[in-house]
mmCIF file of C-alpha atoms in Angstrom:
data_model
loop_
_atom_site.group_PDB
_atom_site.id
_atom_site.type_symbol
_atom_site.label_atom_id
_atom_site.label_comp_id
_atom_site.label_asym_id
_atom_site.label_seq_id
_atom_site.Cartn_x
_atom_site.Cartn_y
_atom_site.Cartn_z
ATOM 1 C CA UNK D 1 14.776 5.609 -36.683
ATOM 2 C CA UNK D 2 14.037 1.697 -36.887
ATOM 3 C CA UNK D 3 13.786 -0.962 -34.617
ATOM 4 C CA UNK D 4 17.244 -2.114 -32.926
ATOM 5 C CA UNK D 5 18.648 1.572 -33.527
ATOM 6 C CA UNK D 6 19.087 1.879 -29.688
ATOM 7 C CA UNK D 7 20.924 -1.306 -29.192
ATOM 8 C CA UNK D 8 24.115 0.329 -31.127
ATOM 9 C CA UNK D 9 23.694 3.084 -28.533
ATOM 10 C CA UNK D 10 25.386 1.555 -25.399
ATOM 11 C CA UNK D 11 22.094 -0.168 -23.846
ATOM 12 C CA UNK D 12 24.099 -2.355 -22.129
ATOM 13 C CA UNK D 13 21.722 -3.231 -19.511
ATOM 14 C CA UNK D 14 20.099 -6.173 -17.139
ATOM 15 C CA UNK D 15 17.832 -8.212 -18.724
ATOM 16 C CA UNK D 16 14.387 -6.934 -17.980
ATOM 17 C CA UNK D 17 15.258 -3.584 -18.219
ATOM 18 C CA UNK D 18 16.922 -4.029 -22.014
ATOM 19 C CA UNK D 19 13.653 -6.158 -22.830
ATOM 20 C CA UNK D 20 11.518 -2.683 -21.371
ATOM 21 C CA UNK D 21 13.570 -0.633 -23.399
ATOM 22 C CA UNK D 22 13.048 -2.900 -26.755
ATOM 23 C CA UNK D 23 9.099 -2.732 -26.046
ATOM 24 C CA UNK D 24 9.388 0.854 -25.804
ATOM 25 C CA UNK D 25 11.359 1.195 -28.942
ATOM 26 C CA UNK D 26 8.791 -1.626 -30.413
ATOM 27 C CA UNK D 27 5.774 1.108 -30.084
ATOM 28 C CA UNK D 28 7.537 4.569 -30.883
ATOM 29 C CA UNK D 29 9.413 3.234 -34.203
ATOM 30 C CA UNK D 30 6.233 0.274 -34.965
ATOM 31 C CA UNK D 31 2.948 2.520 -34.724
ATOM 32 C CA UNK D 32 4.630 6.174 -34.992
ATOM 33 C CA UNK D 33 3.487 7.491 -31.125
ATOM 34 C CA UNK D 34 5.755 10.249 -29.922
ATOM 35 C CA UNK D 35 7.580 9.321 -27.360
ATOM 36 C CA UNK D 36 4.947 10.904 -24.289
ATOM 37 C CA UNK D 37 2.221 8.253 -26.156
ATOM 38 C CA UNK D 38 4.573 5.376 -26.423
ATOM 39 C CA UNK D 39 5.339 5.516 -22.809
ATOM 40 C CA UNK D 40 1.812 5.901 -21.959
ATOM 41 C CA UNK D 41 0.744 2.778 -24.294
ATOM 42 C CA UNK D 42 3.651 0.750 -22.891
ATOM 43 C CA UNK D 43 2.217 1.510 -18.755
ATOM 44 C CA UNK D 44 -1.483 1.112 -19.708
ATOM 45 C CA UNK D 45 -0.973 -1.736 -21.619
ATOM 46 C CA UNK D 46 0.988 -3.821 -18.877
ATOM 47 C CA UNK D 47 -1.779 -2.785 -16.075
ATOM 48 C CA UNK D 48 -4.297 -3.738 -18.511
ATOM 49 C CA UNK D 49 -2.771 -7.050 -19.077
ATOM 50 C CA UNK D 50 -2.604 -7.717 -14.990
ATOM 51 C CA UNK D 51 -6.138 -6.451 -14.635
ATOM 52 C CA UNK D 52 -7.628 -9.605 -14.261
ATOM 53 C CA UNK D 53 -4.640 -10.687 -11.609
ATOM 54 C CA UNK D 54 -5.570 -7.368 -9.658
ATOM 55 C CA UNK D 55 -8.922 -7.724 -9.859
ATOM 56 C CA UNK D 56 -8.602 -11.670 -7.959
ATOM 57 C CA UNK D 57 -5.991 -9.916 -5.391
ATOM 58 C CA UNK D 58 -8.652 -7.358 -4.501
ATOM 59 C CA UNK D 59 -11.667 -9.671 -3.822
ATOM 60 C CA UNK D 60 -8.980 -11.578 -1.534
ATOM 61 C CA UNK D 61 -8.023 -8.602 0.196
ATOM 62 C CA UNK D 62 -11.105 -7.611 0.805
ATOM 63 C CA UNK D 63 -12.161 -11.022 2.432
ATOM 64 C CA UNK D 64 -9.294 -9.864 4.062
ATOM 65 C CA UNK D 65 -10.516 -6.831 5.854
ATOM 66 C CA UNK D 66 -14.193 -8.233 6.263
ATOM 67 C CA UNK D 67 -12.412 -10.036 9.070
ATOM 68 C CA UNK D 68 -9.702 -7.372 10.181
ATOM 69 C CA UNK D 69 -11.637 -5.758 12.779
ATOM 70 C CA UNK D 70 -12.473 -9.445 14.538
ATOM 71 C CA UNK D 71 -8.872 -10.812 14.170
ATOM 72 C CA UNK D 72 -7.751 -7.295 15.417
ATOM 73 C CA UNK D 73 -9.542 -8.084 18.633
ATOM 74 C CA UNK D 74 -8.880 -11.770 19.077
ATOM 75 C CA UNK D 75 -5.354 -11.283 18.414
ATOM 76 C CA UNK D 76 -5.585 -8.317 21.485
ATOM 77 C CA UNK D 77 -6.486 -11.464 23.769
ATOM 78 C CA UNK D 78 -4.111 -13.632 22.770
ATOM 79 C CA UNK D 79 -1.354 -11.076 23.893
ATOM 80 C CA UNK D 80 -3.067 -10.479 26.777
ATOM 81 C CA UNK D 81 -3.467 -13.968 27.440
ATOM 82 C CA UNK D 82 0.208 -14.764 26.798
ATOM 83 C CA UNK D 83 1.110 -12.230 29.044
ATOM 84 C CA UNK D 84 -0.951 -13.475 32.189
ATOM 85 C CA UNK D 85 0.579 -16.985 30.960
ATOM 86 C CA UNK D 86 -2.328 -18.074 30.274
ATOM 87 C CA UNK D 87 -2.050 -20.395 27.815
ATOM 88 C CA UNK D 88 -5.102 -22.441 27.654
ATOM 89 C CA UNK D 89 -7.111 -19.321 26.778
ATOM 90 C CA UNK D 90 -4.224 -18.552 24.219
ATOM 91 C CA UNK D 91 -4.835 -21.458 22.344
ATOM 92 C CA UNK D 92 -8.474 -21.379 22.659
ATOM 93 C CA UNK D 93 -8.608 -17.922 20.761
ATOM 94 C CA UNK D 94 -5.919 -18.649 18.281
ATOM 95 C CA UNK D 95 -8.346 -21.403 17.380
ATOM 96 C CA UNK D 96 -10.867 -18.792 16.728
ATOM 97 C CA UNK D 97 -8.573 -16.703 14.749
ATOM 98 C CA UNK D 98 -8.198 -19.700 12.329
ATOM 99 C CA UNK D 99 -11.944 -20.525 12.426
ATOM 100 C CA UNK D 100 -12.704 -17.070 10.712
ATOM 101 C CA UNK D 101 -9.711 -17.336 8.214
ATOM 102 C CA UNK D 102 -11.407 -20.329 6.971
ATOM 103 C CA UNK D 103 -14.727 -19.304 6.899
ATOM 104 C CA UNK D 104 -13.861 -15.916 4.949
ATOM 105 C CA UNK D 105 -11.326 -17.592 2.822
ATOM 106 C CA UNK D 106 -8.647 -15.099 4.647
ATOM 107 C CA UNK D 107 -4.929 -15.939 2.555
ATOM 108 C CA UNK D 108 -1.691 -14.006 3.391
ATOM 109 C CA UNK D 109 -0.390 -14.627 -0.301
ATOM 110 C CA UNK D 110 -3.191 -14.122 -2.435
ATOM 111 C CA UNK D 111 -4.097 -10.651 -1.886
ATOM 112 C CA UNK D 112 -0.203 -9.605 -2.349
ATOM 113 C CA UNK D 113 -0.113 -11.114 -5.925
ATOM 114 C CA UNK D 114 -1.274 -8.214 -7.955
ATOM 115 C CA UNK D 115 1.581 -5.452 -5.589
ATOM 116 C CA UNK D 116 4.032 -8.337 -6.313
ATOM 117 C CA UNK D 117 3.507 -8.094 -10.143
ATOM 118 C CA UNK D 118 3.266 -4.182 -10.251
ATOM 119 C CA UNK D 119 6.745 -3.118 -8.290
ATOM 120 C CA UNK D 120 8.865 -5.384 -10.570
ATOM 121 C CA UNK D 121 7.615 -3.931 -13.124
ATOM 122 C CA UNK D 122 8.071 0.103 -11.700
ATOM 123 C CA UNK D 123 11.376 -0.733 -11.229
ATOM 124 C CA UNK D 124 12.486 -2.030 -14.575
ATOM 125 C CA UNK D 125 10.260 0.544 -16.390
ATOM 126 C CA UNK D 126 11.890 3.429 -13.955
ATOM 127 C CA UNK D 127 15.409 2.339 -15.525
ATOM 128 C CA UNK D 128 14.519 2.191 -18.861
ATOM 129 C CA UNK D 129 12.849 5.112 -19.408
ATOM 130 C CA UNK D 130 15.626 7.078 -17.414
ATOM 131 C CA UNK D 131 18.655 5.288 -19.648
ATOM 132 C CA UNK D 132 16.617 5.973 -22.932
ATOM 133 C CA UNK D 133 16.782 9.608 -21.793
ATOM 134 C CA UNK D 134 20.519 9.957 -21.698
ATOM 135 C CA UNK D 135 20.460 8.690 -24.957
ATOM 136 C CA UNK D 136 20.242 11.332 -27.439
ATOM 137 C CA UNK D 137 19.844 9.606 -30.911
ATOM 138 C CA UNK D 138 16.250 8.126 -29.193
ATOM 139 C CA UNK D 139 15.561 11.595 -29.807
ATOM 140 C CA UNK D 140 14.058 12.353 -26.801
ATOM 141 C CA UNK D 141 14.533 16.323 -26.559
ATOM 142 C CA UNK D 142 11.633 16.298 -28.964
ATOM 143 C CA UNK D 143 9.390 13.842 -27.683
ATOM 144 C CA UNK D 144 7.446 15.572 -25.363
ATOM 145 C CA UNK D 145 4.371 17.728 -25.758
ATOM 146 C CA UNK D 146 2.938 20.845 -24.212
ATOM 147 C CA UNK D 147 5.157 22.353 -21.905
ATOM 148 C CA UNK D 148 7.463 19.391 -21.678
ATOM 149 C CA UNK D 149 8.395 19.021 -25.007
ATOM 150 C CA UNK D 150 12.175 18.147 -24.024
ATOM 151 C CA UNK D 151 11.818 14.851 -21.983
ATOM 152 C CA UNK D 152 15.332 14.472 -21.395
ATOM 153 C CA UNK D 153 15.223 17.788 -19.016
ATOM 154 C CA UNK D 154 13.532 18.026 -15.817
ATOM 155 C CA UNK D 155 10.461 20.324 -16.023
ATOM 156 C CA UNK D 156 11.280 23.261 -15.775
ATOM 157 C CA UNK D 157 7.565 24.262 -14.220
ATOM 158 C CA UNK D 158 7.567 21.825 -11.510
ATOM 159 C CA UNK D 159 3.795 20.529 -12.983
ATOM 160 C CA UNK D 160 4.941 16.774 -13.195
ATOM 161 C CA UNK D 161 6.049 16.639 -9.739
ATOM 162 C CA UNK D 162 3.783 18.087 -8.315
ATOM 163 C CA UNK D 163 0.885 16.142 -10.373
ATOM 164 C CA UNK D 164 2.970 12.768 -9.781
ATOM 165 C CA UNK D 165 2.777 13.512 -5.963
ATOM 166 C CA UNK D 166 -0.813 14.737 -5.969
ATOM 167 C CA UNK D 167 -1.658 10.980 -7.664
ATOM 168 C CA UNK D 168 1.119 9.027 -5.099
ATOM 169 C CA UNK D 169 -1.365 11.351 -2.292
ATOM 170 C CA UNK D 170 -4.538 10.351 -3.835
ATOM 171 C CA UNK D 171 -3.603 6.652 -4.276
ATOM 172 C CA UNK D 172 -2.864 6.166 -0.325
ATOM 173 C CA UNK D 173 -6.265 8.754 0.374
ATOM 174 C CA UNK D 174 -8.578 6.626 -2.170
ATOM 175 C CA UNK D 175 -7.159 2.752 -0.938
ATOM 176 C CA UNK D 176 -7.534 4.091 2.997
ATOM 177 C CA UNK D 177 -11.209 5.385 1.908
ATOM 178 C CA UNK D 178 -12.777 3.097 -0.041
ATOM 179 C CA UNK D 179 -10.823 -0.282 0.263
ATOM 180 C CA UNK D 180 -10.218 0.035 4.336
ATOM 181 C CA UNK D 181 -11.790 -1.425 7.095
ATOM 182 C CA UNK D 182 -10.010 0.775 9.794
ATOM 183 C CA UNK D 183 -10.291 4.688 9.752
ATOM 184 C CA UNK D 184 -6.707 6.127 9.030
ATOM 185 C CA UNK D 185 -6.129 7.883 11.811
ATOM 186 C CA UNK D 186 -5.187 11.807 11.649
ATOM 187 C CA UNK D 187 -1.301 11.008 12.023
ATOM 188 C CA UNK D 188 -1.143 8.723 9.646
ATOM 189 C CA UNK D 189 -2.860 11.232 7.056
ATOM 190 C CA UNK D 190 -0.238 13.984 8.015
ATOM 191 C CA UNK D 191 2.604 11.343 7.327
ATOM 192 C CA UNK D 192 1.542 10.432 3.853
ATOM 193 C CA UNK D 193 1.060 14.010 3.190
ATOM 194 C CA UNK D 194 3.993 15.220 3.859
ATOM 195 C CA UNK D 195 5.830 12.546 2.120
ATOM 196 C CA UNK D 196 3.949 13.444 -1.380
ATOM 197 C CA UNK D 197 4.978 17.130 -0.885
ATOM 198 C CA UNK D 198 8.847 16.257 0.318
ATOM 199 C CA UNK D 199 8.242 13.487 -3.102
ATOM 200 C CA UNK D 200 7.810 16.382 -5.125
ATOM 201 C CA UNK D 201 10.916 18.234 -4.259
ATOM 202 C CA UNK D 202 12.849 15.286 -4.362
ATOM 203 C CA UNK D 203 12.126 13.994 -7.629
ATOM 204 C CA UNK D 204 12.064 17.554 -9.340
ATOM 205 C CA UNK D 205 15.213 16.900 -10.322
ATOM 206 C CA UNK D 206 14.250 13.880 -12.981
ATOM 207 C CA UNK D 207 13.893 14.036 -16.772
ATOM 208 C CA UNK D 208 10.432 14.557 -17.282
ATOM 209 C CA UNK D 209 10.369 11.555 -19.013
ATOM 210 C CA UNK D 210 10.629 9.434 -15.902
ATOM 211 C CA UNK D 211 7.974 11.691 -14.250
ATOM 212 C CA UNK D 212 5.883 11.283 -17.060
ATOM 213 C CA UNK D 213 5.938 7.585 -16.598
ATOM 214 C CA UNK D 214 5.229 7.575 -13.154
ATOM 215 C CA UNK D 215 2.147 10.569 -13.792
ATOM 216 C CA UNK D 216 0.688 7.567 -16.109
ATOM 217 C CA UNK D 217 0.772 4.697 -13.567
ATOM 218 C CA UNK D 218 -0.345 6.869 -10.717
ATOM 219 C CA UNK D 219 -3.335 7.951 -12.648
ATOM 220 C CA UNK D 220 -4.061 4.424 -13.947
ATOM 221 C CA UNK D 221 -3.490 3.210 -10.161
ATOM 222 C CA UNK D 222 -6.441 6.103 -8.620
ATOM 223 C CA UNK D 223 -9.054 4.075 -11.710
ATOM 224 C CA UNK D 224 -8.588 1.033 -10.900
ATOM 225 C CA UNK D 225 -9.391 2.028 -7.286
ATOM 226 C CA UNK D 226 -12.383 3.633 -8.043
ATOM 227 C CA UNK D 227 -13.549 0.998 -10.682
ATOM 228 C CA UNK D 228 -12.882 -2.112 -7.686
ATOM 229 C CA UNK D 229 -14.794 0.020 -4.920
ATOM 230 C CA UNK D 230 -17.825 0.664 -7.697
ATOM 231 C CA UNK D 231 -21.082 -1.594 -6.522
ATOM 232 C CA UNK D 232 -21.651 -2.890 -9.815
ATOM 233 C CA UNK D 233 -17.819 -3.832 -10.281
ATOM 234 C CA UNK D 234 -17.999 -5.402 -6.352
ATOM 235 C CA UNK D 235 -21.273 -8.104 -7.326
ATOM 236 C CA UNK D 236 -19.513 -8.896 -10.491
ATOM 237 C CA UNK D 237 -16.774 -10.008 -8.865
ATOM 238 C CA UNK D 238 -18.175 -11.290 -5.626
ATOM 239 C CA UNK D 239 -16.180 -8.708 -3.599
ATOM 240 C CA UNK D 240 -17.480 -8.029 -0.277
ATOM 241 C CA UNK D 241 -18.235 -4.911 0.922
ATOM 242 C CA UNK D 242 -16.105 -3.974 3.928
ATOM 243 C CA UNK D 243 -17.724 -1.545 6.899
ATOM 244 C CA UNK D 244 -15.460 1.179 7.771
ATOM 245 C CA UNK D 245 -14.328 1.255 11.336
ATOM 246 C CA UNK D 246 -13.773 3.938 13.331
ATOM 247 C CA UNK D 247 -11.058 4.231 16.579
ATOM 248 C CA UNK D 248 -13.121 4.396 19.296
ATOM 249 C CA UNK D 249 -10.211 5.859 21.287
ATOM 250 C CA UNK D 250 -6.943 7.420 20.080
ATOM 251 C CA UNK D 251 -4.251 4.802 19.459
ATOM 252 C CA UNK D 252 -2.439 3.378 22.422
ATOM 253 C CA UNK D 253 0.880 5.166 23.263
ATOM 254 C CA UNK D 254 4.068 3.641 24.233
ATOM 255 C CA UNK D 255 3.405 4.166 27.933
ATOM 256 C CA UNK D 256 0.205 2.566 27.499
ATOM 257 C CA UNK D 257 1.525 -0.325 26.000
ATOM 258 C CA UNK D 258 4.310 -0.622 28.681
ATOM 259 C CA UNK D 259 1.309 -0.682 31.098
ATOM 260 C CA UNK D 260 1.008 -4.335 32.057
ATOM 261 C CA UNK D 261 -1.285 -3.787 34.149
ATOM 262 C CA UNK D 262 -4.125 -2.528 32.271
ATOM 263 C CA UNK D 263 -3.589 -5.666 29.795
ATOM 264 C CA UNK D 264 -3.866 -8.510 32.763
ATOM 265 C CA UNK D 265 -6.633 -6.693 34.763
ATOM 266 C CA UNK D 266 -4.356 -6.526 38.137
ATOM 267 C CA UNK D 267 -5.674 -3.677 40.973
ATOM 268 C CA UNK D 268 -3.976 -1.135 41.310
ATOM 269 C CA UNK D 269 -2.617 -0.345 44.522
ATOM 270 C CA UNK D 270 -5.415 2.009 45.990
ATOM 271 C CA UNK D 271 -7.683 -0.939 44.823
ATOM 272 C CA UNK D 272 -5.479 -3.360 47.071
ATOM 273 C CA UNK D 273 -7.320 -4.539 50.096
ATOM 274 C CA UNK D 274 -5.377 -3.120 53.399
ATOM 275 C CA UNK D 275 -3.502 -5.337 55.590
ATOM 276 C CA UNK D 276 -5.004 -5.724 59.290
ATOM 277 C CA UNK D 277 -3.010 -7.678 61.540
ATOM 278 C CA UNK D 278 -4.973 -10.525 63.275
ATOM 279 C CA UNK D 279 -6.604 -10.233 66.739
ATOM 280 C CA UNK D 280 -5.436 -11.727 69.681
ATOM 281 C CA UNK D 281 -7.695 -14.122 71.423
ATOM 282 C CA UNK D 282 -8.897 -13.944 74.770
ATOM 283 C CA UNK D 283 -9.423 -10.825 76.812
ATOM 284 C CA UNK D 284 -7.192 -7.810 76.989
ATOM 285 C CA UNK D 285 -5.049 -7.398 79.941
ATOM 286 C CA UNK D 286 -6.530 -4.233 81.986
#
């Protein structure tokens, strides 16, 4: 096989996702990896490249939360302020909520940079490594190693979905953990749970090459986040350490948050003062 051997194939595809496919091709036919190491090179060596880019977007993000739990409550009495029509007190405590932005640096941009370099780059990777599998002179069937030697086929163990939605559980577990300034609550936990599990049944059904790819940025994802959140990593970088914060209460349901009046302080109504009708002056008539 040589280099531009897949281009005579039918890889009539968009743009990025031909130029994916040619790097793949680049490092299977170029250095002689199998296809399971290409694939693997091709992943790591992209995150490696954004590293740096991540790296800003998490010191950012974590200015971020060092000033969630304040902004959290400001932004409470703004609402609640807007909703007595208050607006002199609105004002006065949205200028608070900028005073803190500035003085931690807070941006709504910057800590999204490194999430808006990786999903691009998912997405074109997803399609190339799923139209190089339908292709059989790549010569996939025989890429693969251990028990999924044939990474045009799905597995037919179920390990790489299941491993792919252990690492999609244990991203969202590590990032609430470590690089959080609220407590997940219990719900929330459940949710993302159950979403791995129905992710594995869902996507048992892909070549194993595809699951392969995603096993590889999963597991890259879970060290990175353990490699930001390290203490010697954090004063390096000048990230901030955030303090985690627990709910003091459960969250607010939607009756309480159709409850005006707990948010404007009104009485209730056995808190209303009776109504006595006035006295008559002068003396009563016997």
């Amino acid at each position: 096989m040589q280099i531009g051997d897949l281009a005579s194939h039918g890889l009539t595809t968009m743009f990025p996702v031909r130029m994916t496919e040619y790097a793949l091709e680049f490092m299977h036919v170029s250095t002689g990896l199998p296809w399971w190491a290409a694939i693997g090179a091709v992943v790591i060596g992209y995150r490696l490249l954004i590293l740096p880019i991540n790296a800003w977007s998490q010191k950012h993000m974590m200015n971020a939360m060092q000033g969630q739990p304040e902004m959290n409550r400001i932004t409470a009495q703004i609402k609640a302020a807007n909703v007595r029509r208050d607006y002199m007190s609105a004002a006065k405590h949205s200028q608070e909520l900028i005073a803190i932005r500035k003085k931690l640096n807070i941006s709504v941009v910057k800590p999204m940079v490194g999430t808006f370099l990786q999903i691009p780059f998912m997405m074109v990777m997803f399609a190339a490594v799923r139209d190089l599998a339908t292709i059989p002179a790549a010569h996939m069937s025989t890429g693969g190693a251990l028990w999924f030697t044939n990474l045009m086929a799905a597995d037919p163990y179920m390990i790489l979905p299941v491993i792919s939605a252990l690492g999609t559980m244990g991203t969202f577990e590590l990032q609430s953990k470590l690089n959080s300034s609220v407590e997940q609550s219990r719900e929330m936990k459940i949710l993302f749970r159950c979403i791995a599990v129905l992710g594995a049944a869902v996507t048992s059904g892909l070549s194993s090459s595809v699951l392969l790819f995603w096993v590889y940025n999963t597991a890259f994802t879970v060290l990175q986040i353990l490699v930001f959140s390290a203490k010697p990593f954090r004063r390096v970088m000048g990230i901030p350490d955030v303090k985690k914060v627990k709910f003091a209460r459960p969250p607010p349901t939607v009756l309480d948050k159709l409850n005006v009046k707990k948010l404007v302080g009104m009485k209730s109504k056995n808190d209303a003062t009776p109504f006595v009708l006035p006295r008559k002056s002068g003396n009563p008539k016997n």
